[in-house]
Amino acid sequence: MADPVVTDPATVTSKKKRSPRKKFKFPDGWIARGFTFEVEWPDDHQVASSIRSQFGGRRFAYNWALAQVKADMDARKTDPSHASVQWNLYALRKRFNAEKPTIAPWWSENSKEAYSTGIADLCVALKNWSDSKAGKRKGKKVGFPKFRSKRKDRARVRFSTGPMRIDPDRRTVTLPVVGALRSKENTRRIERLVRVGKARVLNATLRERWGRLFVSFSCIVENHQYPAPAKGGRAGVDLGMRVLATIVDSDGDITEVPNPAPLRATLTERKRVGRQLSGRIPGSRGHDAAKAKLASLDRRCVHLRKQASHQLTTMLADTYSEVVVEDLDLAAMKKSMGRRAFRRSVSDAALGQIRPQLTYKMAWRGTTLTIADRWFASSKLHHGCGCRLIEPKKLAKQLVCVVTGEIVDRDINAARNLRDWPDTAGQDSSGAVGAVAPPASESSDGQDIGLSDAVGGSVRPEPRRRPHPLRPEPTREPREGVQHE
Ligand SMILES: [Zn+2]
């Protein structure tokens, strides 16, 4: 695997120095990967407070740059010829460096990277806002950046130059300014790659969360050769709350991946601790203890969710050549669901993480991820029959076929529909076209229902609302995806 590009990292280094955020050309066959390790807070109080000071420096620069931008915008309202500072890292950083002796006489206490991170973060936020305003950005509308208080800020600092090492003892990571930090976990998964030249660290981010310290390395890594998918074929995956995922593959095999539901499991505990917290006096030792306990329960939930979605997506990517999932609009789902418990369970299942993870994992393996149309009524369309299934009650698990009266499992039916998408949906959307022949590759599918040949084209198209390209109104169909309690 001695690719000539691999041995010539010069291109990467030079670009990296200019700006870590700039997209550079990857060497062929290399991919971007992040590696995160929890590290111990240094015992040395001075080092620990220096770390906190870096976080504060980043926040200061962010707020300062935001104030500049806002002042410029106000000035331009009265005087259109006002010369504003450009919204980019270089211009803002230049002005910051010119002014820092007066606005931040303590600036030399922190790494220049701390300030640079803050300004870069603001530039990204501004770009997201302007792209969102111009309709160039998908998803939820992005608001104008806000000033960050110490409470609200995600404490972090990103280092892109200076010594960043994963030490050979596989326990220590070294960052500029901060120095050596002890990892709580063995760092071998990245250390061995760096040592043999199969990975390069581009930058390192030090962040605090739940009172703990984490270091993430963004790297480029030589993509390793994945074996061919274990099973191959195509799988439809219905994501949900009752079970995390229901998978139906080309052979008609059904796999249910249970949901660990971490939030529900710790809910009682959280409730109890929450009550304790409210009964205690802020600033007291008991209050602090309850707060720490709550934070640790949250941390546990986040990690459990992450683990569940990683296990699921790796399994899917390793097993199938093509995976079809539904295009869930989680933001709209959460909004449209009034009840808090429901909202929580949607977040709980961490459905939002699954699609991005599948996207990159399948790209690494060169396999295909297909996203079914958001407006495809995968859970109500009876697979192989084509009727619209009846719901005995809202979000019921068991649906009833209009034609034969058979009981149909909602999740399995949805997964079957997704597996055959868009062939099943083709009938749905084409309407007037009439019979759509099942494709040759899928013709053996009939077995799992036994009806598909007979009624290939008879699916009654539900009147479908096409979303506005810029402002989709995902109010109806997303509910279908949320069939789970
Ligand atoms: Zn039916």
Tab-separated table of C-alpha atoms and ligand atoms in Angstrom:
chain	number	residue	atom	x	y	z
A	1	MET	CA	0.000	0.000	0.000
A	2	ALA	CA	2.950	2.284	-0.647
A	3	ASP	CA	1.023	4.918	-2.453
A	4	PRO	CA	3.363	7.691	-3.612
A	5	VAL	CA	0.949	10.268	-2.301
A	6	VAL	CA	1.181	8.815	1.139
A	7	THR	CA	4.885	9.397	1.359
A	8	ASP	CA	4.509	12.963	0.204
A	9	PRO	CA	2.618	14.789	2.905
A	10	ALA	CA	4.121	18.140	1.919
A	11	THR	CA	0.938	19.347	0.301
A	12	VAL	CA	-1.023	18.679	3.410
A	13	THR	CA	1.406	20.407	5.726
A	14	SER	CA	1.575	23.607	3.768
A	15	LYS	CA	-2.187	23.919	3.489
A	16	LYS	CA	-2.671	23.002	7.092
A	17	LYS	CA	-0.556	25.915	8.206
A	18	ARG	CA	-2.698	28.423	6.388
A	19	SER	CA	-6.004	27.426	7.815
A	20	PRO	CA	-7.187	24.234	9.416
A	21	ARG	CA	-10.716	24.940	8.231
A	22	LYS	CA	-9.845	25.187	4.569
A	23	LYS	CA	-10.660	22.127	2.584
A	24	PHE	CA	-7.600	20.651	1.062
A	25	LYS	CA	-7.133	17.880	-1.434
A	26	PHE	CA	-6.895	14.536	0.252
A	27	PRO	CA	-4.230	12.179	-0.913
A	28	ASP	CA	-5.918	9.454	-2.926
A	29	GLY	CA	-7.506	6.833	-0.766
A	30	TRP	CA	-7.259	8.878	2.425
A	31	ILE	CA	-10.203	9.910	4.513
A	32	ALA	CA	-10.885	12.326	7.340
A	33	ARG	CA	-11.403	10.828	10.745
A	34	GLY	CA	-11.682	12.082	14.255
A	35	PHE	CA	-10.384	10.349	17.353
A	36	THR	CA	-11.529	11.457	20.768
A	37	PHE	CA	-10.031	10.526	24.094
A	38	GLU	CA	-11.013	11.548	27.545
A	39	VAL	CA	-8.014	12.843	29.452
A	40	GLU	CA	-7.481	13.478	33.115
A	41	TRP	CA	-7.477	16.982	34.450
A	42	PRO	CA	-3.873	17.794	35.292
A	43	ASP	CA	-3.068	17.574	38.998
A	44	ASP	CA	-1.104	20.756	38.754
A	45	HIS	CA	-3.498	23.574	39.561
A	46	GLN	CA	-1.585	26.002	37.462
A	47	VAL	CA	-1.876	23.848	34.374
A	48	ALA	CA	-5.564	23.261	35.020
A	49	SER	CA	-6.270	26.933	35.387
A	50	SER	CA	-4.208	27.640	32.298
A	51	ILE	CA	-6.493	25.277	30.396
A	52	ARG	CA	-9.545	27.130	31.657
A	53	SER	CA	-7.892	30.354	30.709
A	54	GLN	CA	-7.505	29.114	27.112
A	55	PHE	CA	-11.215	28.381	27.010
A	56	GLY	CA	-11.930	31.868	28.315
A	57	GLY	CA	-9.603	33.382	25.736
A	58	ARG	CA	-11.473	31.670	22.960
A	59	ARG	CA	-14.781	32.941	24.258
A	60	PHE	CA	-13.400	36.435	24.648
A	61	ALA	CA	-12.197	36.548	21.039
A	62	TYR	CA	-15.506	35.172	19.808
A	63	ASN	CA	-17.493	37.812	21.649
A	64	TRP	CA	-15.084	40.543	20.656
A	65	ALA	CA	-15.309	39.632	16.960
A	66	LEU	CA	-19.083	39.435	17.166
A	67	ALA	CA	-19.178	42.909	18.699
A	68	GLN	CA	-17.050	44.200	15.814
A	69	VAL	CA	-19.351	42.676	13.246
A	70	LYS	CA	-22.427	44.051	14.957
A	71	ALA	CA	-20.932	47.525	15.301
A	72	ASP	CA	-20.052	47.471	11.617
A	73	MET	CA	-23.552	46.445	10.673
A	74	ASP	CA	-25.038	49.239	12.753
A	75	ALA	CA	-22.628	51.792	11.341
A	76	ARG	CA	-23.469	50.774	7.811
A	77	LYS	CA	-27.129	51.391	8.450
A	78	THR	CA	-26.470	55.101	8.958
A	79	ASP	CA	-23.447	55.373	6.700
A	80	PRO	CA	-23.484	52.961	3.758
A	81	SER	CA	-19.903	53.849	2.903
A	82	HIS	CA	-18.640	52.637	6.291
A	83	ALA	CA	-15.648	50.390	5.833
A	84	SER	CA	-16.492	47.139	7.615
A	85	VAL	CA	-14.025	44.516	8.608
A	86	GLN	CA	-14.412	41.489	6.391
A	87	TRP	CA	-16.067	38.421	7.785
A	88	ASN	CA	-13.132	36.145	7.555
A	89	LEU	CA	-10.579	34.741	9.920
A	90	TYR	CA	-7.670	36.693	8.502
A	91	ALA	CA	-9.251	40.131	8.564
A	92	LEU	CA	-10.777	39.707	12.003
A	93	ARG	CA	-7.663	38.162	13.455
A	94	LYS	CA	-5.540	40.976	12.059
A	95	ARG	CA	-7.717	43.534	13.738
A	96	PHE	CA	-7.736	41.547	16.950
A	97	ASN	CA	-3.960	41.409	16.985
A	98	ALA	CA	-3.773	45.134	16.435
A	99	GLU	CA	-6.144	45.884	19.277
A	100	LYS	CA	-5.271	43.213	21.795
A	101	PRO	CA	-2.786	45.298	23.789
A	102	THR	CA	-5.632	47.639	24.727
A	103	ILE	CA	-8.657	45.346	24.834
A	104	ALA	CA	-6.943	42.329	26.352
A	105	PRO	CA	-3.724	43.322	28.061
A	106	TRP	CA	-3.509	39.795	29.453
A	107	TRP	CA	-3.475	38.274	25.980
A	108	SER	CA	-0.038	36.744	26.273
A	109	GLU	CA	-1.295	34.367	28.962
A	110	ASN	CA	-3.123	32.315	26.365
A	111	SER	CA	-2.093	30.631	23.183
A	112	LYS	CA	-2.802	32.658	20.068
A	113	GLU	CA	-4.708	29.592	18.941
A	114	ALA	CA	-7.313	30.240	21.603
A	115	TYR	CA	-8.186	33.596	20.074
A	116	SER	CA	-7.909	32.215	16.600
A	117	THR	CA	-10.359	29.423	17.439
A	118	GLY	CA	-12.889	31.905	18.761
A	119	ILE	CA	-12.703	34.079	15.671
A	120	ALA	CA	-12.810	31.069	13.344
A	121	ASP	CA	-15.863	29.741	15.175
A	122	LEU	CA	-17.606	33.066	14.720
A	123	CYS	CA	-16.769	33.090	11.008
A	124	VAL	CA	-18.368	29.684	10.642
A	125	ALA	CA	-21.435	30.845	12.545
A	126	LEU	CA	-21.725	33.923	10.345
A	127	LYS	CA	-21.386	31.868	7.211
A	128	ASN	CA	-24.023	29.424	8.384
A	129	TRP	CA	-26.333	32.296	9.126
A	130	SER	CA	-25.846	33.990	5.762
A	131	ASP	CA	-26.104	30.712	3.841
A	132	SER	CA	-29.253	29.845	5.713
A	133	LYS	CA	-30.710	33.270	4.990
A	134	ALA	CA	-29.860	32.935	1.303
A	135	GLY	CA	-31.449	29.491	1.165
A	136	LYS	CA	-28.119	27.845	0.412
A	137	ARG	CA	-28.133	25.805	3.555
A	138	LYS	CA	-30.375	22.840	4.146
A	139	GLY	CA	-32.089	22.104	7.376
A	140	LYS	CA	-33.181	24.227	10.241
A	141	LYS	CA	-32.898	27.961	9.928
A	142	VAL	CA	-29.734	29.303	11.505
A	143	GLY	CA	-29.992	32.447	13.585
A	144	PHE	CA	-27.506	35.253	13.853
A	145	PRO	CA	-24.692	34.420	16.258
A	146	LYS	CA	-25.210	35.429	19.851
A	147	PHE	CA	-22.804	36.515	22.525
A	148	ARG	CA	-21.620	33.618	24.663
A	149	SER	CA	-21.787	33.685	28.391
A	150	LYS	CA	-19.486	31.487	30.386
A	151	ARG	CA	-22.415	29.260	31.276
A	152	LYS	CA	-23.612	28.776	27.730
A	153	ASP	CA	-20.280	28.462	26.001
A	154	ARG	CA	-18.932	25.128	24.947
A	155	ALA	CA	-15.508	25.408	26.476
A	156	ARG	CA	-12.916	24.418	23.894
A	157	VAL	CA	-9.794	25.423	22.076
A	158	ARG	CA	-8.354	24.075	18.862
A	159	PHE	CA	-4.647	23.786	18.161
A	160	SER	CA	-3.525	23.553	14.571
A	161	THR	CA	0.181	24.229	14.935
A	162	GLY	CA	2.821	23.313	17.444
A	163	PRO	CA	3.570	19.959	18.982
A	164	MET	CA	0.551	17.660	18.858
A	165	ARG	CA	1.535	14.152	19.662
A	166	ILE	CA	0.087	10.849	20.567
A	167	ASP	CA	2.948	9.516	22.613
A	168	PRO	CA	4.272	5.985	22.071
A	169	ASP	CA	3.314	4.948	25.598
A	170	ARG	CA	-0.287	5.031	24.318
A	171	ARG	CA	-1.374	6.814	27.440
A	172	THR	CA	-0.118	10.339	26.952
A	173	VAL	CA	-1.175	12.971	24.468
A	174	THR	CA	0.786	16.162	24.131
A	175	LEU	CA	-0.699	19.473	23.103
A	176	PRO	CA	0.941	22.839	22.517
A	177	VAL	CA	0.957	25.188	25.533
A	178	VAL	CA	-0.906	22.665	27.697
A	179	GLY	CA	1.722	19.980	27.521
A	180	ALA	CA	1.257	16.311	28.328
A	181	LEU	CA	-2.154	14.996	29.330
A	182	ARG	CA	-2.899	11.505	30.505
A	183	SER	CA	-5.541	9.690	28.510
A	184	LYS	CA	-8.070	7.603	30.392
A	185	GLU	CA	-8.136	5.190	27.504
A	186	ASN	CA	-5.454	3.463	25.479
A	187	THR	CA	-4.698	5.519	22.399
A	188	ARG	CA	-3.560	2.639	20.256
A	189	ARG	CA	-6.238	3.009	17.583
A	190	ILE	CA	-4.584	6.209	16.402
A	191	GLU	CA	-1.056	5.801	17.740
A	192	ARG	CA	-0.234	2.788	15.606
A	193	LEU	CA	-1.594	4.482	12.481
A	194	VAL	CA	0.487	7.593	13.038
A	195	ARG	CA	3.591	5.571	13.791
A	196	VAL	CA	3.484	3.672	10.511
A	197	GLY	CA	2.574	6.770	8.520
A	198	LYS	CA	-1.007	5.788	7.851
A	199	ALA	CA	-2.448	8.783	9.656
A	200	ARG	CA	-1.582	12.425	10.100
A	201	VAL	CA	-2.914	14.692	12.802
A	202	LEU	CA	-4.189	17.965	11.341
A	203	ASN	CA	-5.408	19.620	14.484
A	204	ALA	CA	-6.392	18.847	18.021
A	205	THR	CA	-9.299	20.204	20.000
A	206	LEU	CA	-9.294	20.295	23.760
A	207	ARG	CA	-12.745	20.631	25.253
A	208	GLU	CA	-14.500	20.433	28.545
A	209	ARG	CA	-17.818	18.712	28.902
A	210	TRP	CA	-19.636	17.543	31.999
A	211	GLY	CA	-16.671	18.880	33.894
A	212	ARG	CA	-14.338	16.465	32.136
A	213	LEU	CA	-11.632	17.020	29.594
A	214	PHE	CA	-11.597	15.550	26.114
A	215	VAL	CA	-9.064	15.736	23.319
A	216	SER	CA	-10.160	15.154	19.733
A	217	PHE	CA	-7.653	14.728	16.962
A	218	SER	CA	-8.794	15.426	13.432
A	219	CYS	CA	-6.737	13.290	11.192
A	220	ILE	CA	-6.413	12.120	7.695
A	221	VAL	CA	-6.111	8.392	7.583
A	222	GLU	CA	-5.294	5.970	4.863
A	223	ASN	CA	-8.548	4.190	4.232
A	224	HIS	CA	-8.118	0.550	4.880
A	225	GLN	CA	-9.440	-2.137	2.630
A	226	TYR	CA	-12.758	-3.280	3.941
A	227	PRO	CA	-13.813	-6.806	3.125
A	228	ALA	CA	-16.826	-7.159	0.856
A	229	PRO	CA	-20.153	-6.851	2.667
A	230	ALA	CA	-20.825	-10.038	4.572
A	231	LYS	CA	-24.233	-10.612	3.091
A	232	GLY	CA	-24.558	-8.129	0.244
A	233	GLY	CA	-27.864	-7.253	-1.306
A	234	ARG	CA	-30.149	-4.489	-0.329
A	235	ALA	CA	-31.646	-3.756	3.062
A	236	GLY	CA	-34.478	-1.491	4.079
A	237	VAL	CA	-34.046	-0.027	7.538
A	238	ASP	CA	-36.907	1.415	9.506
A	239	LEU	CA	-35.649	3.453	12.407
A	240	GLY	CA	-37.820	3.871	15.400
A	241	MET	CA	-38.461	4.070	19.060
A	242	ARG	CA	-39.919	0.695	19.925
A	243	VAL	CA	-36.913	-0.999	18.412
A	244	LEU	CA	-33.969	1.064	17.283
A	245	ALA	CA	-34.057	-0.439	13.815
A	246	THR	CA	-36.006	-3.016	11.878
A	247	ILE	CA	-34.057	-4.398	8.946
A	248	VAL	CA	-35.449	-6.391	6.061
A	249	ASP	CA	-32.977	-7.518	3.420
A	250	SER	CA	-33.212	-8.849	-0.134
A	251	ASP	CA	-33.669	-12.387	1.134
A	252	GLY	CA	-36.624	-11.268	3.194
A	253	ASP	CA	-34.740	-11.863	6.450
A	254	ILE	CA	-35.916	-9.681	9.293
A	255	THR	CA	-33.549	-8.355	11.932
A	256	GLU	CA	-34.679	-6.308	14.868
A	257	VAL	CA	-32.077	-4.234	16.667
A	258	PRO	CA	-33.356	-3.445	20.137
A	259	ASN	CA	-33.161	0.037	21.489
A	260	PRO	CA	-31.121	0.442	24.641
A	261	ALA	CA	-33.309	3.415	25.530
A	262	PRO	CA	-30.692	4.804	27.845
A	263	LEU	CA	-32.683	7.807	28.838
A	264	ARG	CA	-35.639	5.798	30.032
A	265	ALA	CA	-33.360	3.562	32.030
A	266	THR	CA	-31.840	6.466	33.886
A	267	LEU	CA	-34.999	8.528	33.988
A	268	THR	CA	-36.026	7.494	37.477
A	269	GLU	CA	-32.581	8.242	38.709
A	270	ARG	CA	-32.542	11.582	36.992
A	271	LYS	CA	-35.901	12.479	38.421
A	272	ARG	CA	-34.739	11.699	41.910
A	273	VAL	CA	-31.536	13.666	41.519
A	274	GLY	CA	-33.460	16.514	39.917
A	275	ARG	CA	-35.711	16.718	42.952
A	276	GLN	CA	-32.697	16.708	45.214
A	277	LEU	CA	-31.150	19.497	43.228
A	278	SER	CA	-34.183	21.721	43.492
A	279	GLY	CA	-34.379	21.138	47.231
A	280	ARG	CA	-30.839	22.204	47.897
A	281	ILE	CA	-29.371	25.624	48.303
A	282	PRO	CA	-27.438	26.836	45.298
A	283	GLY	CA	-23.787	27.107	46.099
A	284	SER	CA	-23.943	24.477	48.826
A	285	ARG	CA	-21.930	21.331	48.672
A	286	GLY	CA	-25.058	19.199	48.320
A	287	HIS	CA	-26.233	21.297	45.411
A	288	ASP	CA	-22.932	20.892	43.651
A	289	ALA	CA	-23.015	17.158	44.261
A	290	ALA	CA	-26.507	16.816	42.788
A	291	LYS	CA	-25.498	18.873	39.798
A	292	ALA	CA	-22.467	16.712	39.201
A	293	LYS	CA	-24.609	13.592	39.485
A	294	LEU	CA	-27.063	14.927	36.923
A	295	ALA	CA	-24.232	15.763	34.572
A	296	SER	CA	-22.836	12.280	34.905
A	297	LEU	CA	-26.232	10.730	34.130
A	298	ASP	CA	-26.442	12.883	31.020
A	299	ARG	CA	-22.972	11.877	30.023
A	300	ARG	CA	-23.865	8.249	30.369
A	301	CYS	CA	-26.898	8.708	28.153
A	302	VAL	CA	-24.960	10.448	25.433
A	303	HIS	CA	-22.335	7.747	25.405
A	304	LEU	CA	-24.834	4.914	25.370
A	305	ARG	CA	-26.698	6.465	22.487
A	306	LYS	CA	-23.514	6.954	20.566
A	307	GLN	CA	-22.482	3.400	21.132
A	308	ALA	CA	-25.840	2.039	20.014
A	309	SER	CA	-25.876	4.027	16.808
A	310	HIS	CA	-22.264	3.197	16.005
A	311	GLN	CA	-22.857	-0.490	16.530
A	312	LEU	CA	-25.935	-0.408	14.342
A	313	THR	CA	-24.365	1.574	11.525
A	314	THR	CA	-21.160	-0.459	11.477
A	315	MET	CA	-23.165	-3.654	11.381
A	316	LEU	CA	-25.272	-2.350	8.482
A	317	ALA	CA	-22.255	-1.110	6.545
A	318	ASP	CA	-20.394	-4.393	7.064
A	319	THR	CA	-23.345	-6.530	6.051
A	320	TYR	CA	-25.127	-5.014	3.067
A	321	SER	CA	-24.120	-3.523	-0.274
A	322	GLU	CA	-26.983	-1.098	-0.219
A	323	VAL	CA	-28.970	0.340	2.644
A	324	VAL	CA	-32.163	2.330	2.291
A	325	VAL	CA	-33.265	4.563	5.126
A	326	GLU	CA	-35.993	7.088	5.462
A	327	ASP	CA	-35.282	10.777	5.293
A	328	LEU	CA	-36.460	11.678	8.746
A	329	ASP	CA	-36.864	15.313	9.572
A	330	LEU	CA	-36.142	15.154	13.245
A	331	ALA	CA	-36.489	18.851	13.934
A	332	ALA	CA	-39.978	18.834	12.488
A	333	MET	CA	-40.781	15.588	14.251
A	334	LYS	CA	-39.879	16.997	17.594
A	335	LYS	CA	-41.826	20.161	16.963
A	336	SER	CA	-44.896	18.408	15.723
A	337	MET	CA	-45.026	16.178	18.745
A	338	GLY	CA	-46.591	17.987	21.615
A	339	ARG	CA	-45.816	15.648	24.412
A	340	ARG	CA	-42.537	15.969	26.136
A	341	ALA	CA	-42.111	12.288	26.712
A	342	PHE	CA	-42.377	11.714	23.024
A	343	ARG	CA	-39.903	14.407	22.226
A	344	ARG	CA	-37.522	12.910	24.644
A	345	SER	CA	-37.807	9.461	23.221
A	346	VAL	CA	-37.099	10.785	19.744
A	347	SER	CA	-33.904	12.389	20.924
A	348	ASP	CA	-33.235	9.372	23.024
A	349	ALA	CA	-33.079	6.969	20.177
A	350	ALA	CA	-30.512	9.277	18.633
A	351	LEU	CA	-31.973	8.705	15.229
A	352	GLY	CA	-30.266	11.819	14.056
A	353	GLN	CA	-26.838	10.267	14.379
A	354	ILE	CA	-27.580	7.214	12.351
A	355	ARG	CA	-27.825	8.697	8.901
A	356	PRO	CA	-24.613	10.746	9.007
A	357	GLN	CA	-22.768	7.750	10.370
A	358	LEU	CA	-24.113	5.500	7.652
A	359	THR	CA	-23.171	8.102	5.062
A	360	TYR	CA	-19.499	8.064	5.871
A	361	LYS	CA	-19.197	4.433	6.839
A	362	MET	CA	-20.730	3.283	3.590
A	363	ALA	CA	-18.642	5.777	1.619
A	364	TRP	CA	-15.491	4.295	3.160
A	365	ARG	CA	-16.528	0.878	1.991
A	366	GLY	CA	-17.648	2.064	-1.415
A	367	THR	CA	-21.189	0.800	-0.837
A	368	THR	CA	-24.448	2.660	-1.369
A	369	LEU	CA	-26.693	4.500	1.018
A	370	THR	CA	-30.065	5.448	-0.399
A	371	ILE	CA	-32.295	7.979	1.280
A	372	ALA	CA	-35.975	7.441	0.622
A	373	ASP	CA	-38.094	10.461	-0.056
A	374	ARG	CA	-39.358	12.105	3.077
A	375	TRP	CA	-42.849	12.063	1.659
A	376	PHE	CA	-42.895	8.363	0.987
A	377	ALA	CA	-45.498	6.857	3.274
A	378	SER	CA	-43.376	3.834	4.067
A	379	SER	CA	-45.319	2.763	7.115
A	380	LYS	CA	-48.856	3.012	5.771
A	381	LEU	CA	-48.433	1.554	2.332
A	382	HIS	CA	-49.051	-2.170	2.510
A	383	HIS	CA	-46.020	-3.838	0.987
A	384	GLY	CA	-46.885	-6.195	-1.836
A	385	CYS	CA	-50.587	-5.386	-1.549
A	386	GLY	CA	-50.694	-1.694	-2.104
A	387	CYS	CA	-53.604	-0.819	0.099
A	388	ARG	CA	-53.413	1.926	2.657
A	389	LEU	CA	-53.228	0.157	5.980
A	390	ILE	CA	-55.729	0.987	8.672
A	391	GLU	CA	-54.518	2.154	12.055
A	392	PRO	CA	-56.726	0.828	14.827
A	393	LYS	CA	-55.328	3.629	16.929
A	394	LYS	CA	-52.765	6.311	16.392
A	395	LEU	CA	-49.210	5.041	16.114
A	396	ALA	CA	-50.341	1.472	16.564
A	397	LYS	CA	-47.818	-1.308	16.150
A	398	GLN	CA	-50.283	-3.614	14.410
A	399	LEU	CA	-51.950	-2.339	11.275
A	400	VAL	CA	-54.790	-3.940	9.384
A	401	CYS	CA	-54.907	-4.616	5.647
A	402	VAL	CA	-57.986	-3.193	3.977
A	403	VAL	CA	-58.123	-5.978	1.409
A	404	THR	CA	-57.514	-9.168	3.341
A	405	GLY	CA	-57.886	-8.010	6.923
A	406	GLU	CA	-54.532	-9.487	7.885
A	407	ILE	CA	-52.540	-7.952	10.696
A	408	VAL	CA	-49.370	-6.254	9.539
A	409	ASP	CA	-46.405	-5.285	11.674
A	410	ARG	CA	-45.843	-1.614	11.104
A	411	ASP	CA	-42.052	-1.567	11.399
A	412	ILE	CA	-41.458	-4.650	9.291
A	413	ASN	CA	-43.836	-3.418	6.620
A	414	ALA	CA	-42.059	-0.065	6.552
A	415	ALA	CA	-38.660	-1.728	6.254
A	416	ARG	CA	-39.939	-3.837	3.344
A	417	ASN	CA	-41.231	-0.744	1.621
A	418	LEU	CA	-37.931	1.004	2.119
A	419	ARG	CA	-35.987	-1.953	0.813
A	420	ASP	CA	-37.958	-1.805	-2.415
A	421	TRP	CA	-37.937	1.957	-2.647
A	422	PRO	CA	-38.337	3.659	-5.057
A	423	ASP	CA	-40.044	0.808	-6.881
A	424	THR	CA	-42.827	0.778	-4.357
A	425	ALA	CA	-42.950	4.547	-4.261
A	426	GLY	CA	-42.739	4.743	-8.039
A	427	GLN	CA	-46.297	3.560	-8.113
A	428	ASP	CA	-47.122	6.001	-5.427
A	429	SER	CA	-45.792	9.038	-7.199
A	430	SER	CA	-46.407	8.194	-10.832
A	431	GLY	CA	-50.115	7.828	-10.334
A	432	ALA	CA	-51.354	7.765	-13.896
A	433	VAL	CA	-48.580	5.588	-15.208
A	434	GLY	CA	-50.270	2.424	-14.071
A	435	ALA	CA	-48.555	-0.880	-13.641
A	436	VAL	CA	-44.899	-0.732	-12.817
A	437	ALA	CA	-43.153	-3.997	-13.373
A	438	PRO	CA	-41.121	-5.152	-10.435
A	439	PRO	CA	-37.447	-5.047	-11.379
A	440	ALA	CA	-35.778	-8.322	-12.181
A	441	SER	CA	-33.439	-8.183	-9.230
A	442	GLU	CA	-36.279	-7.892	-6.786
A	443	SER	CA	-38.649	-10.314	-8.440
A	444	SER	CA	-37.853	-13.026	-5.959
A	445	ASP	CA	-39.128	-10.866	-3.170
A	446	GLY	CA	-42.687	-11.907	-3.593
A	447	GLN	CA	-41.964	-14.725	-1.237
A	448	ASP	CA	-42.167	-12.697	1.894
A	449	ILE	CA	-45.699	-11.592	1.210
A	450	GLY	CA	-46.746	-13.698	-1.710
A	451	LEU	CA	-48.881	-11.021	-3.277
A	452	SER	CA	-46.507	-8.638	-4.911
A	453	ASP	CA	-46.840	-9.914	-8.464
A	454	ALA	CA	-50.559	-9.691	-8.505
A	455	VAL	CA	-50.860	-6.105	-7.477
A	456	GLY	CA	-47.646	-4.576	-8.640
A	457	GLY	CA	-49.155	-1.432	-10.010
A	458	SER	CA	-52.317	-1.025	-8.073
A	459	VAL	CA	-50.963	1.061	-5.269
A	460	ARG	CA	-53.281	3.921	-4.767
A	461	PRO	CA	-51.312	7.106	-4.839
A	462	GLU	CA	-51.933	9.167	-1.810
A	463	PRO	CA	-52.211	12.824	-2.738
A	464	ARG	CA	-48.715	13.942	-2.210
A	465	ARG	CA	-47.616	17.382	-1.323
A	466	ARG	CA	-44.332	18.257	-2.844
A	467	PRO	CA	-42.215	20.181	-0.408
A	468	HIS	CA	-41.202	23.663	-1.308
A	469	PRO	CA	-37.529	23.445	-2.300
A	470	LEU	CA	-36.486	25.980	0.270
A	471	ARG	CA	-39.123	25.787	2.924
A	472	PRO	CA	-40.428	22.296	3.290
A	473	GLU	CA	-43.423	21.975	5.529
A	474	PRO	CA	-42.825	18.615	7.063
A	475	THR	CA	-45.944	18.339	9.091
A	476	ARG	CA	-47.756	15.299	7.801
A	477	GLU	CA	-45.518	12.566	6.585
A	478	PRO	CA	-42.803	12.790	9.201
A	479	ARG	CA	-45.439	11.642	11.651
A	480	GLU	CA	-45.490	8.452	9.721
A	481	GLY	CA	-41.892	7.885	10.516
A	482	VAL	CA	-42.654	8.470	14.161
A	483	GLN	CA	-44.963	5.643	14.492
A	484	HIS	CA	-43.367	4.522	17.696
A	485	GLU	CA	-44.139	5.324	21.221
B	1	ZN	ZN	-53.221	-4.647	2.024
